[in-house]
Coordinates of C-alpha atoms in Angstrom, one line a residue:
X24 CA 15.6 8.5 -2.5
X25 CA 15.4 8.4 1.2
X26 CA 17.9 11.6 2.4
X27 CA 18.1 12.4 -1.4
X28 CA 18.4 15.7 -3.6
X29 CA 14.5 15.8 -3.1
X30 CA 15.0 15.9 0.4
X31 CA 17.5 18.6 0.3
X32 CA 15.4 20.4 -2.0
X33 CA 12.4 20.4 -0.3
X34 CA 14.2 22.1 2.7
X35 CA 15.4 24.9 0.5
X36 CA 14.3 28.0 -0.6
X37 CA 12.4 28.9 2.6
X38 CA 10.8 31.7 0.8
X39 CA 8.1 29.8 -1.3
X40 CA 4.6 28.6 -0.8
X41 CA 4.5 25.0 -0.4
X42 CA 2.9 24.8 -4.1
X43 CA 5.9 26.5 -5.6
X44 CA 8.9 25.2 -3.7
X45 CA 7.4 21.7 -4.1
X46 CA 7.3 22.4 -7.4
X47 CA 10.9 22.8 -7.4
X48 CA 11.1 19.5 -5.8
X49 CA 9.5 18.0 -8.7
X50 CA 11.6 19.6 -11.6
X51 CA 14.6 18.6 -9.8
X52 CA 13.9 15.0 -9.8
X53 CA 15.0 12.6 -12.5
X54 CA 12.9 9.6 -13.8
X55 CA 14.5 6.6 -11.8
X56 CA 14.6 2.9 -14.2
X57 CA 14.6 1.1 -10.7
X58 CA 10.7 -0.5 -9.8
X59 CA 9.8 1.5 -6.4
X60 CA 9.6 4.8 -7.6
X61 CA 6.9 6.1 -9.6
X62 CA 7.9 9.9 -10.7
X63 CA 5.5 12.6 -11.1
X64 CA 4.9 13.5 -14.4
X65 CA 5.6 17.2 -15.4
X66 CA 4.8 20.1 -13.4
X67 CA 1.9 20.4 -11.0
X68 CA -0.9 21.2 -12.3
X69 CA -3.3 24.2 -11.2
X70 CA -5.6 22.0 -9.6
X71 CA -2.7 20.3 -7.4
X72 CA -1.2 24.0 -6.6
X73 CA -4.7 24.8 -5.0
X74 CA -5.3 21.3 -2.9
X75 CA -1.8 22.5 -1.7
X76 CA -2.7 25.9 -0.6
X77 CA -5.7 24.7 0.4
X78 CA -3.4 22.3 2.9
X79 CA -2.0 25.0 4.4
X80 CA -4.8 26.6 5.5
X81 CA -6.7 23.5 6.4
X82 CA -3.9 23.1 8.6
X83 CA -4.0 26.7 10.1
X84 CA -7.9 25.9 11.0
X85 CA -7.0 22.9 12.8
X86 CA -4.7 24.6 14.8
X87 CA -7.5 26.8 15.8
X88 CA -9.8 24.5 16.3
X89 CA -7.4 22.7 18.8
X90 CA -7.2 25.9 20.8
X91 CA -3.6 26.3 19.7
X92 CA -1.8 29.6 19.0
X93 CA -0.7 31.4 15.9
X94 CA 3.4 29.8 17.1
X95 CA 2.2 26.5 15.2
X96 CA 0.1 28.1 12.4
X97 CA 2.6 27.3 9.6
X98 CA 2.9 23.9 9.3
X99 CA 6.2 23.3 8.1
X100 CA 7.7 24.7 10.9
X101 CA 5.1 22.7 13.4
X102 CA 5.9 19.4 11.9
X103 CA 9.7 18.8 12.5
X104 CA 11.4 18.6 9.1
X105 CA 8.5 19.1 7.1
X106 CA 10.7 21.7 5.1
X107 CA 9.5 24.4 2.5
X108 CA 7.3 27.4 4.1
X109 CA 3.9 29.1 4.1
X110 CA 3.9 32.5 3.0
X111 CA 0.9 33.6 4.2
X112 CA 0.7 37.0 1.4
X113 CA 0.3 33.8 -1.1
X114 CA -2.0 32.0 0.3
X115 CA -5.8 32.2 -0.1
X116 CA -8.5 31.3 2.1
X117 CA -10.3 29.9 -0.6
X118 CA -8.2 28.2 -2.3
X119 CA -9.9 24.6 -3.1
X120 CA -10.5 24.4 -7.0
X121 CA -14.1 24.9 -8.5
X122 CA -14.9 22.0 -9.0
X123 CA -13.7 19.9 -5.6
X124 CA -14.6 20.2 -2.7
X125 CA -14.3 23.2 0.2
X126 CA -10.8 22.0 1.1
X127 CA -11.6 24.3 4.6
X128 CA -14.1 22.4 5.9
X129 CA -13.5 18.6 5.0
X130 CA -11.4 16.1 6.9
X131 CA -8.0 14.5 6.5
X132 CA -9.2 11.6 4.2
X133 CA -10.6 13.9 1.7
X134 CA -7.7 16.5 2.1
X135 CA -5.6 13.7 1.0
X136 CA -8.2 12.1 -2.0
X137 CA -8.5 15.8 -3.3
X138 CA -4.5 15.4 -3.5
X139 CA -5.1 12.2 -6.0
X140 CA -8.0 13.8 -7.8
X141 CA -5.8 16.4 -9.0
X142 CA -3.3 14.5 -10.7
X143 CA -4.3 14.2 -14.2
X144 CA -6.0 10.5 -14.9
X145 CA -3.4 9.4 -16.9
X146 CA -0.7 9.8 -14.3
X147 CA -2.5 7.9 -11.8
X148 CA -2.8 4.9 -14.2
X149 CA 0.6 5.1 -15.5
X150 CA 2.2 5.4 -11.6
X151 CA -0.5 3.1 -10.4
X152 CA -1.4 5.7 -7.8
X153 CA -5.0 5.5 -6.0
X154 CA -6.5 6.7 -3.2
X155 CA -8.1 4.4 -0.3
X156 CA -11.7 5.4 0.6
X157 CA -12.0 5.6 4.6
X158 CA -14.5 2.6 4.6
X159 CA -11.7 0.5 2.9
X160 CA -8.7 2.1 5.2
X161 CA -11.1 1.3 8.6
X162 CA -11.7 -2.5 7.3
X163 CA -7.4 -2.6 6.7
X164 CA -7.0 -1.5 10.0
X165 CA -9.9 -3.7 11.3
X166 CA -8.9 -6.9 10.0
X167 CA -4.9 -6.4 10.4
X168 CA -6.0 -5.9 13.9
X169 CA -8.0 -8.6 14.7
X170 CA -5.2 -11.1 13.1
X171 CA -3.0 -9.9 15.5
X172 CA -5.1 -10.9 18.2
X173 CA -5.8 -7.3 19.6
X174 CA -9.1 -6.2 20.9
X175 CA -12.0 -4.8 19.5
X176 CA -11.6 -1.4 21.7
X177 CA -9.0 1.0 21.0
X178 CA -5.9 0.3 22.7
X179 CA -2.1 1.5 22.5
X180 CA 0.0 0.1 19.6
X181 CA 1.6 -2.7 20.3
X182 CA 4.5 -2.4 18.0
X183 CA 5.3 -0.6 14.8
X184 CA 2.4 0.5 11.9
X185 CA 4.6 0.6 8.4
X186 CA 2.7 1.6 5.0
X187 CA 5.6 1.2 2.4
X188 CA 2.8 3.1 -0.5
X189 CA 1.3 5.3 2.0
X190 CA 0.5 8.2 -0.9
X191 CA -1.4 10.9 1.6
X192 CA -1.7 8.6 4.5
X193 CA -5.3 7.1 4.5
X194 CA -4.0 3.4 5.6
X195 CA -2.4 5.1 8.7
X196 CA -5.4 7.5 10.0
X197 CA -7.0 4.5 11.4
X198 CA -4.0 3.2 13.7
X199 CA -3.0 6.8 14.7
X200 CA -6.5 7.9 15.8
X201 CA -6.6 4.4 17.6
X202 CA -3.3 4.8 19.7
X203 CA -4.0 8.7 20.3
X204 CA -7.2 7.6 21.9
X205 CA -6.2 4.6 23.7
X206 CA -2.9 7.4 25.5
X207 CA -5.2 10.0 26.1
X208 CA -4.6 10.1 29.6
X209 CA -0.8 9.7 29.3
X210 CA 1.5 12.5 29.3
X211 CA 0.9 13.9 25.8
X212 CA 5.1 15.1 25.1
X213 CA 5.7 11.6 25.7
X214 CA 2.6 10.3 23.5
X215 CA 3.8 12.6 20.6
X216 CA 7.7 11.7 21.4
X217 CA 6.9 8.2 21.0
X218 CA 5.1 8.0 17.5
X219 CA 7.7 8.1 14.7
X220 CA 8.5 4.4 16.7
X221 CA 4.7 3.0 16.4
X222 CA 3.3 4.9 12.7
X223 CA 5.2 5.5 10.0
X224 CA 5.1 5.8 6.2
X225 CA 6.9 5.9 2.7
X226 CA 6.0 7.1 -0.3
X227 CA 8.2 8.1 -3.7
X228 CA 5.7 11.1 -4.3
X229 CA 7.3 14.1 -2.6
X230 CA 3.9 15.9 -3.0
X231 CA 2.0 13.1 -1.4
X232 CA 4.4 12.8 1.5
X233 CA 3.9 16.4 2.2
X234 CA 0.4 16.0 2.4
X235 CA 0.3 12.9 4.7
X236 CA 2.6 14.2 7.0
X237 CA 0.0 17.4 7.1
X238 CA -2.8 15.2 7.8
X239 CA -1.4 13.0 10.1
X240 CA 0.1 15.7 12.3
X241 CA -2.9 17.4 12.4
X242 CA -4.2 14.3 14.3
X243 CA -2.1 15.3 17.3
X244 CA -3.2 18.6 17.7
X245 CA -4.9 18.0 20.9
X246 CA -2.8 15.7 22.3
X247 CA -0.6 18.9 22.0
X248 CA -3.0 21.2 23.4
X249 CA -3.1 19.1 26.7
X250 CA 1.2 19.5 26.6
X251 CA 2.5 22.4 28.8
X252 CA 3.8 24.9 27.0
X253 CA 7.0 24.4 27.8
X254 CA 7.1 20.7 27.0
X255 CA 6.0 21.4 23.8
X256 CA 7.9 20.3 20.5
X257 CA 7.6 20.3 16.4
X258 CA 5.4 17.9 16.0
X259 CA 6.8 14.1 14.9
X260 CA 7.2 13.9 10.9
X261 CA 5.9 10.3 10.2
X262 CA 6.1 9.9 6.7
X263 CA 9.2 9.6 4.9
X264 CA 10.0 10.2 0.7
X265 CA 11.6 7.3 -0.4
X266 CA 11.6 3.8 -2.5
X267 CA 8.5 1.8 -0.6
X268 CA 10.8 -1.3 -1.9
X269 CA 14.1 -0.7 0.5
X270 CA 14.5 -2.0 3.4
X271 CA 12.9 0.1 5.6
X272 CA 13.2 -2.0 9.2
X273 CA 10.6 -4.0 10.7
X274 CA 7.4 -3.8 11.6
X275 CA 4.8 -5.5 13.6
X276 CA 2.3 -4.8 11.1
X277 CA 2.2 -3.7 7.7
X278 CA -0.6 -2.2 5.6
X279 CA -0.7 -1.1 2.3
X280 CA -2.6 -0.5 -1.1
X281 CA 0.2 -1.1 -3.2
X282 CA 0.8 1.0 -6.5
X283 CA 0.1 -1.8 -9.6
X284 CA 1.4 -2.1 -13.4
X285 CA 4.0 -4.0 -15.1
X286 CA 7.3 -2.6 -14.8
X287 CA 10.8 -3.5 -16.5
X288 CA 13.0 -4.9 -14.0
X289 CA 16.9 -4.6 -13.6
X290 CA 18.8 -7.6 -13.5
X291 CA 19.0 -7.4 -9.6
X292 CA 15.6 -6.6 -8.6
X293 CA 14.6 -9.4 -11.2
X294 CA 17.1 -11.7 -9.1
X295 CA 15.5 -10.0 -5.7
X296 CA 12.0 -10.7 -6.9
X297 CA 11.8 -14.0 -8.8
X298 CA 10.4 -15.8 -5.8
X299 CA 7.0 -13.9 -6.2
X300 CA 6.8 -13.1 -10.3
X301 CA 5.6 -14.9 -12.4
X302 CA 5.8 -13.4 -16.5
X303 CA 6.0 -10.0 -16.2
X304 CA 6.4 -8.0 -13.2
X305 CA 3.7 -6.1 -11.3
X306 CA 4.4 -3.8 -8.9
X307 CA 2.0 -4.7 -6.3
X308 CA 3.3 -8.1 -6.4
X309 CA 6.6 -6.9 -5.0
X310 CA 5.3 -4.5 -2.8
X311 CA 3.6 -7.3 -0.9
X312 CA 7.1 -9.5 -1.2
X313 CA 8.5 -6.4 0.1
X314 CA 6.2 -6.1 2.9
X315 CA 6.5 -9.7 3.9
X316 CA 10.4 -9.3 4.2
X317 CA 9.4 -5.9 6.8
X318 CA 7.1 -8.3 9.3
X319 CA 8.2 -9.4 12.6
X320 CA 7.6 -12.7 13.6
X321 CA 4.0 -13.3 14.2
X322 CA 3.7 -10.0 12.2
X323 CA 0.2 -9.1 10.3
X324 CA 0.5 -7.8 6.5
X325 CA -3.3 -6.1 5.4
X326 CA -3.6 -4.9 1.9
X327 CA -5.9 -4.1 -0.8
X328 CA -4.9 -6.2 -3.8
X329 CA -6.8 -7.0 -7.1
X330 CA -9.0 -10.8 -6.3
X331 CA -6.9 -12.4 -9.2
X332 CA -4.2 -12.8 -6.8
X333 CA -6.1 -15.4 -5.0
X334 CA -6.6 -17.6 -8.3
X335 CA -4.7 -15.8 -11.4
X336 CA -1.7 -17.8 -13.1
X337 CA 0.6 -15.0 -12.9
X338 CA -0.1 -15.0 -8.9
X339 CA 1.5 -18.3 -8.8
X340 CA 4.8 -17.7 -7.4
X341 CA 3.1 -15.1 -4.7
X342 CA 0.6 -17.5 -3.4
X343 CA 3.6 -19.7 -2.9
X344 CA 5.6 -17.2 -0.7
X345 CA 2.3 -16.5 1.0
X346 CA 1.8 -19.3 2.4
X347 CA 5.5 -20.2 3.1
X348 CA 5.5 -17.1 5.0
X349 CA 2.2 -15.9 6.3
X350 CA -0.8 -17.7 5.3
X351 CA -3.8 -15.7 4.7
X352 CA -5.8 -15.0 7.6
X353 CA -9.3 -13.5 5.9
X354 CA -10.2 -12.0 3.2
X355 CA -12.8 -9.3 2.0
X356 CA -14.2 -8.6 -1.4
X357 CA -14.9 -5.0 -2.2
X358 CA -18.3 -5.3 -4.9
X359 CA -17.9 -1.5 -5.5
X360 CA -15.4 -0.7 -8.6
X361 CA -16.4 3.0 -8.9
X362 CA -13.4 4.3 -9.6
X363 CA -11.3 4.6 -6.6
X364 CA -8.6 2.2 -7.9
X365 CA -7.4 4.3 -10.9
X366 CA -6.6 2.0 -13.8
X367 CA -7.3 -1.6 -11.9
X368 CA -10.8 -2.5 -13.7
X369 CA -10.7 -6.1 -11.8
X370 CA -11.9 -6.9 -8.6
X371 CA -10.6 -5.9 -5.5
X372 CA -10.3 -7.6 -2.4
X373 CA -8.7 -6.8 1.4
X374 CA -6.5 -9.7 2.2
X375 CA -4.8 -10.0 5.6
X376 CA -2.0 -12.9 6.1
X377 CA -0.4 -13.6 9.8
X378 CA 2.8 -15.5 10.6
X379 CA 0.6 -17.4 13.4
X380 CA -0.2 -20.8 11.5
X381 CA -3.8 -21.1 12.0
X382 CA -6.2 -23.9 10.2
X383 CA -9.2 -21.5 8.8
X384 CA -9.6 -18.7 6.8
X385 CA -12.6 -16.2 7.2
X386 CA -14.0 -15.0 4.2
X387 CA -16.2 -11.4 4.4
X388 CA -17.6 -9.0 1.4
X389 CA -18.3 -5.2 2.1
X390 CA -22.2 -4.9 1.6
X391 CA -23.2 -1.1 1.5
X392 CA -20.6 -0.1 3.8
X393 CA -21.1 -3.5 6.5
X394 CA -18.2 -5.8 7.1
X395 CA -20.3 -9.2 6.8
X396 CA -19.3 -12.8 7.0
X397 CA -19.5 -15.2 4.2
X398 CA -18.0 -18.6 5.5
X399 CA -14.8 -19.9 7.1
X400 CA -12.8 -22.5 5.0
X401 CA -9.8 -24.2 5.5
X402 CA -6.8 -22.2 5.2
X403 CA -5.4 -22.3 1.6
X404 CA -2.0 -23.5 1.2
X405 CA 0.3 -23.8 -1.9
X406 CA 0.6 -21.8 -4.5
X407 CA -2.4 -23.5 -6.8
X408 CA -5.4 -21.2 -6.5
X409 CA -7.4 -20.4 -3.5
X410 CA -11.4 -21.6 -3.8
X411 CA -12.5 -18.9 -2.1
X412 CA -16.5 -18.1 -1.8
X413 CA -17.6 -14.9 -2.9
X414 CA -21.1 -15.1 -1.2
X415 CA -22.7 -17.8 2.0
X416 CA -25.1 -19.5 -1.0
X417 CA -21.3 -20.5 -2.6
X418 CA -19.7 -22.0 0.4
X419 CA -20.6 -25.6 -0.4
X420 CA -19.7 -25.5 -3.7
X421 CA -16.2 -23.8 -2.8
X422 CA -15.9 -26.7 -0.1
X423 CA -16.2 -29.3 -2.2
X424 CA -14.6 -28.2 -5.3
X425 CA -11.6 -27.6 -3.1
X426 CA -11.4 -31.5 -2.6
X427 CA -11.8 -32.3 -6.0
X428 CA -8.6 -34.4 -7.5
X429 CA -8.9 -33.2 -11.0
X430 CA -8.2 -30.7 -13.3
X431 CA -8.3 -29.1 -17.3
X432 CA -5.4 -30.6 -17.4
X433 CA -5.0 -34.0 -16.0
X434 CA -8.5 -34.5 -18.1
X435 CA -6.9 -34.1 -21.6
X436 CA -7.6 -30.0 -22.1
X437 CA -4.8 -27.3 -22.9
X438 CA -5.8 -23.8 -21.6
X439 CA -4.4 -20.4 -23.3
X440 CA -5.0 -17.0 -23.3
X441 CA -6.2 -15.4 -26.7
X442 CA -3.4 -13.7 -28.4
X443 CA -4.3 -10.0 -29.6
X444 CA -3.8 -7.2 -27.4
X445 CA -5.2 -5.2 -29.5
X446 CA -3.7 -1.9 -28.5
X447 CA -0.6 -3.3 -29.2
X448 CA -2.2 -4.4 -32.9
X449 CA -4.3 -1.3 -33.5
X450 CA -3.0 -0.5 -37.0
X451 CA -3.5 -3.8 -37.9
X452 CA -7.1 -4.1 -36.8
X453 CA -9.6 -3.4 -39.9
X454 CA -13.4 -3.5 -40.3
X455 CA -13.7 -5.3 -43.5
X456 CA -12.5 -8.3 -44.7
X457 CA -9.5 -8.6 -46.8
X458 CA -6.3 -10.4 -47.9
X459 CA -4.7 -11.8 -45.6
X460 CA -7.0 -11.0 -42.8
X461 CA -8.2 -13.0 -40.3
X462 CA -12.0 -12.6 -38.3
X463 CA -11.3 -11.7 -34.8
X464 CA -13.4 -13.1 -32.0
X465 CA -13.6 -10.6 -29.1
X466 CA -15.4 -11.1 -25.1
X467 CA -18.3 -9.3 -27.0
X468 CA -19.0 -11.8 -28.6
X469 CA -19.9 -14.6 -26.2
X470 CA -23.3 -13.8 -24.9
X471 CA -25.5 -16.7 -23.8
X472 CA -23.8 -19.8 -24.8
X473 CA -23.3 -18.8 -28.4
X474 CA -20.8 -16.7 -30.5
X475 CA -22.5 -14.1 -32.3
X476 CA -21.0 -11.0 -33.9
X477 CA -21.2 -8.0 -31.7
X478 CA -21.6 -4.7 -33.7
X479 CA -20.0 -2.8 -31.3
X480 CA -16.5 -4.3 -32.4
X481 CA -17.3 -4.7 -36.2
X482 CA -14.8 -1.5 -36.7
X483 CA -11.8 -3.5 -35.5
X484 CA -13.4 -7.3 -36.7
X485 CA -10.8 -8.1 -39.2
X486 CA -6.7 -8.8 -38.0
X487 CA -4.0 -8.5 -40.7
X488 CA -1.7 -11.1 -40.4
X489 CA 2.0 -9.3 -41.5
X490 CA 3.8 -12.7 -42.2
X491 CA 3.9 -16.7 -41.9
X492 CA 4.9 -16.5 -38.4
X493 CA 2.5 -13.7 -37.3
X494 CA -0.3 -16.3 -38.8
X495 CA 1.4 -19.4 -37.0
X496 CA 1.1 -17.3 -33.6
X497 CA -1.9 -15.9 -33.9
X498 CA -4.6 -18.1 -35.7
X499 CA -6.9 -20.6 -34.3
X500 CA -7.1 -23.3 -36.8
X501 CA -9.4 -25.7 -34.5
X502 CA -12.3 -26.3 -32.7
X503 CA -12.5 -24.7 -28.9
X504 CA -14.5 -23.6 -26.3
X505 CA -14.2 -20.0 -25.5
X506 CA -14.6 -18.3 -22.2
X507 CA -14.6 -14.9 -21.3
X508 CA -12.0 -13.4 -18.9
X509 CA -14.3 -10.0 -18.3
X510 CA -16.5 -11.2 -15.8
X511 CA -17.5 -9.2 -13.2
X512 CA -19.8 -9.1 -10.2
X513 CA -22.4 -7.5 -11.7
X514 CA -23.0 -10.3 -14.5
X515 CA -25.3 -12.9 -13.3
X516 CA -23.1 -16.0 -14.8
X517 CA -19.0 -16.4 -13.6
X518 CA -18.7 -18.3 -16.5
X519 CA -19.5 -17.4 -19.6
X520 CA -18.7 -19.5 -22.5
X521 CA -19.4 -20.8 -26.3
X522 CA -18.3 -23.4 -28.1
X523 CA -16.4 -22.3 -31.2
X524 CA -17.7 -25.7 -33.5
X525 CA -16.0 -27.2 -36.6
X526 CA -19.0 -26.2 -38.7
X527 CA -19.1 -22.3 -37.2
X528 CA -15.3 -22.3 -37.3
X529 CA -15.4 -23.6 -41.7
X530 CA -18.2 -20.4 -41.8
X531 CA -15.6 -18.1 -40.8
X532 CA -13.2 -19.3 -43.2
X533 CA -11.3 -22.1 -41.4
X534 CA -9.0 -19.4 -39.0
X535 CA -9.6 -17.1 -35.9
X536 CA -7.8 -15.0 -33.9
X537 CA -9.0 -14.7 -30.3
X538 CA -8.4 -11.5 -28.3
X539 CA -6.8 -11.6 -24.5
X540 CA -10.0 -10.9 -23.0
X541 CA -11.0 -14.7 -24.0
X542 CA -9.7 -17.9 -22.4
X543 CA -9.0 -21.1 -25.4
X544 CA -10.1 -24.2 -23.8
X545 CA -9.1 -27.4 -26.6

C-alpha cells in the first residue's frame, strides 16, 4: 500500500481533524487477501477519535515545552508529509476518554498504548495487533545492541533501525532517543536531515502510523529548538503505511514485535514463505523471514516472539532458516502475560539472532523489571528444538539433555496432538451421554498424575461423532499417556501428565476423544 489510495487520501481534504479525515482514510480502504496487511475493522470508534485529538494537543504541548513557537503547533504541517490537518475550533483540550489516561500529560509510549487500547479487543486479536510495554521495547533495543557489538553508552547509529510492525512506534523510541543524545552537540539541521536514513518504520495501520510519526517527531523537538531559525525544516516523517512484508531495503538492524495468527496464503507468498512454515501459516513467522531477508551482513534482528518458537513443531522450518542465516545470539523470557500481547496466551520471549557466527548463546529472564542472566549454552543449531534454560537451577539439566542421543521416537513412541478444537466442534459438544457420543478428555482433567473428571467442563463432556470417518479420526481406542500442552510459568510442574490405562480406558466405554490442549503419547 506504500504510495497507495490511503496515502493520497490521507493528504486530502485539508479541512478535517485528524480523527475525521483519518477516518476517511479507513472507509476508503479495501480488505487486502494478501498476508501483510491487517485492515482496520469498521469505523473508528469514539474512544480512538479522542486518543486522536488528544494527539494533537499532546503534540501542541510538546512544542511548548521545547520552547518552540505557535509556526509548528499543528503537527501535520511540522512533520513533512504527515498529511490531514488540525482544526483547532475541533479540538478539545481534554480530549482523553474517561476511562484512560490524561492523554496531556503522559509520554509517547503511552500516547501510543492508549492508541491500541482503543481498538475494540476483538480487533486486536483478529489483526494480531499489540502494544510493546517500554520495559520490553528498552530490553529490544538493549540486546539488539549489544549483538552488534556497540557500547553500553549512547552513541550515534551506526547504520539503519527498520521495524517492519512498528504499530505506534514503541520499538523505535529507544534507538531514536539513543542517537539524538549521542548528536547532541552536532549541528541539529543536519541531525534531523539525516534520520529518515538511520530510523524508520512500516506499519499497514494508517491510524497507527499517524500516531508514531507524532511520537517520534516529537522526540526532535529540541534538537530543533537548538536549529536557527532559518535552518529550520518540517520535521523528518519516519514511519511509512505500507505491507511490513515488501521489500523495504536493508537494514543494519531490525526490530520488531511482529503481528501473529494464521493467515490464508496466496499461491505466491506460500511459494515465498515455505522455507519458514510449517502447517499453517502464522504471521509472525514471516515477519521474522521477512526481516531476515532486510539484514545486512553481520546485521542484528531483535524481536518479541511467543517461546514455542524455540521448541514448537510448527517452528521447524524457522529454526532452520535461523540458524542458516543468523543464529540466535540471546534470549529473554518475559514471566509476565498480563495482557499486553492481545490474543497470544503462550509465553513470550525476546530473541536476538546476529549474522556473526559465535559459539554461545546467553540466556536472560525479565525479573520485576531487571534484565538478569540465567546461563550461557552452546549456540543452538538446526532446526530440532532449542534446550533452552528457563531459570540458573535448570542449566545442568538443559546441558545435558542437549547431549542426549535419544528421542520419543527412536524409543518406540508416536506423539500426536488431541484432535477436537472444540470451537470448531461446539454444536457437537453435549453434557450428557448419548448415542453415538464419545467422553471427551480435556487439559482439565489431568491434575496430579491422574485423570479425573473436571466439573468445570462437564457441560461440553460428551463429543457426537457425525459419521464412520468422524469416529475413525477422532477416537482413541488405546491405552496412552496424556500430557497437557497448557503449561505455564506459574504451575509448579512443566510436565504434567496421566496415564490413560486399559482398565480406566474399558470404564469409559472403550473410546476417547482428546481435545488439542493434550499431547497423545502411545
Amino acid at each position: 500500500m506504500e504510495g497507495g489510495p490511503a496515502r493520497d487520501a490521507m493528504n486530502a481534504s485539508p479541512a478535517l481533524a485528524p480523527a475525521a479525515q483519518l477516518a476517511r482514510v479507513l472507509g476508503a480502504r479495501g480488505s487486502r487477501a494478501t498476508v501483510g496487511e491487517a485492515d482496520p475493522a469498521g469505523p473508528l470508534s469514539s474512544a480512538t477519535r479522542a486518543v486522536l485529538a488528544g494527539a494533537a494537543s499532546w503534540w501542541r504541548r510538546r512544542v511548548a515545552a521545547a520552547g518552540l513557537d505557535a509556526t509548528w503547533a499543528d503537527p501535520t504541517t511540522a512533520i513533512g508529509g504527515l498529511g490531514g490537518s488540525v482544526d483547532a475550533d475541533q479540538e478539545q483540550e481534554t480530549t482523553a476518554p474517561s476511562s484512560g489516561p490524561d492523554l496531556l500529560t503522559v509520554d509517547g509510549w503511552t500516547l501510543g498504548q492508549a492508541y491500541t487500547a482503543s481498538l475494540a479487543p476483538g480487533a486486536r486479536a483478529r489483526h494480531g495487533r499489540h502494544y510493546t510495554p517500554a520495559t520490553l521495547a528498552e530490553v529490544v533495543w538493549a540486546r539488539a545492541r549489544t549483538a552488534s557489538g556497540a557500547p553500553k553508552s549512547a552513541r550515534a547509529l551506526p547504520g539503519r533501525v527498520l521495524d517492519p510492525s512498528c504499530g505506534a512506534g514503541a520499538l523505535l523510541l529507544p534507538p531514536l532517543r539513543e542517537h539524538l543524545q549521542a548528536t547532541r552537540a552536532q549541528e541539529g539541521a543536519f541531525v534531523l536531515a539525516g534520520l529518515p536514513r538511520l530510523v524508520s518504520g512500516v506499519d499497514a495501520d494508517p491510524v497507527a502510523a499517524w500516531i508514531a510519526n507524532v511520537v517520534l517527531a516529537a522526540e526532535m523537538l529540541p534538537t530543533l529548538q537548538r536549529t536557527p531559525p532559518k535552518a529550520r525544516r518540517p520535521l523528518p516523517r519516519l514511519v511509512e503505511v505500507g505491507d511490513g512484508l515488501a521489500d523495504h531495503g536493508s537494514a543494519h538492524t531490525v526490530l520488531m514485535n511482529p503481528p501473529y495468527g494464521r493467515v490464508r496464503l496466496t499461491a505466491e507468498d506460500r511459494a515465498r514463505f515455505a522455507h519458514v512454515l510449517w502447517g499453517h501459516a502464522n504471521l509472525y513467522a514471516m515477519f521474522v523471514a521477512a526481516g531476515l531477508s532486510a539484514l545486512e551482513d553481520g546485521g542484528v534482528l531483535s524481536a518479541l516472539v511467543p517461546t514455542s518458537l524455540t521448541a514448537g513443531r510448527y517452528s521447524t522450518n524457522l529454526r532452520g532458516a535461523l540458524a542458516r542465516e543468523a543464529a540466535l545470539r540471546d534470549v529473554v523470557f518475559v514471566a509476565d502475560r498480563s495482557g499486553s500481547f492481545a490474543g497470544v496466551l503462550q509465553e513470550t520471549c525476546v530473541a536476538t539472532f546476529s549474522g556473526r557466527r559465535h559459539q554461545h548463546s546467553t540466556v536472560a529472564a525479565v525479573e520485576d523489571g531487571e534484565t538478569v542472566e540465567v546461563a550461557r549454552v552452546p549456540a543452538p543449531r538446526g532446526d530440532g528444538p532449542w534446550l533452552l534454560p528457563r531459570g540458573a537451577d535448570d542449566a545442568a539439566v538443559a546441558a545435558a539433555a542437549a547431549t542426549m542421543p535419544n528421542t520419543l521416537r527412536s524409543s518406540g513412541w508416536r506423539v500426536s496432538t488431541g484432535p477436537l478444537v472444540w470451537n470448531r466442534r461446539s454444536a457437537d459438544l453435549h453434557p450428557r451421554a448419548g448415542g453415538q457420543r464419545l467422553r471427551v478428555v480435556w487439559a482439565a482433567d489431568i491434575d496430579g498424575g491422574r485423570l479425573h473428571r473436571d466439573k468445570a467442563r462437564d457441560h461440553t463432556r460428551w463429543l457426537r461423532m457425525r459419521d464412520a470417518h468422524d469416529r475413525a479420526v477422532n477416537a482413541l481406542t488405546g491405552p496412552a499417556v496424556l500430557v497437557q500442552r497448557t503449561t505455564a510459568p506459574e504451575q509448579a510442574r512443566r510436565l504434567v501428565a496421566a496415564d490413560l490405562s486399559p482398565d480406566l480406558l474399558e470404564q469409559w466405554g472403550g473410546s476417547v476423544v482428546v481435545e488439542n490442549h493434550v499431547n497423545v503419547l502411545r
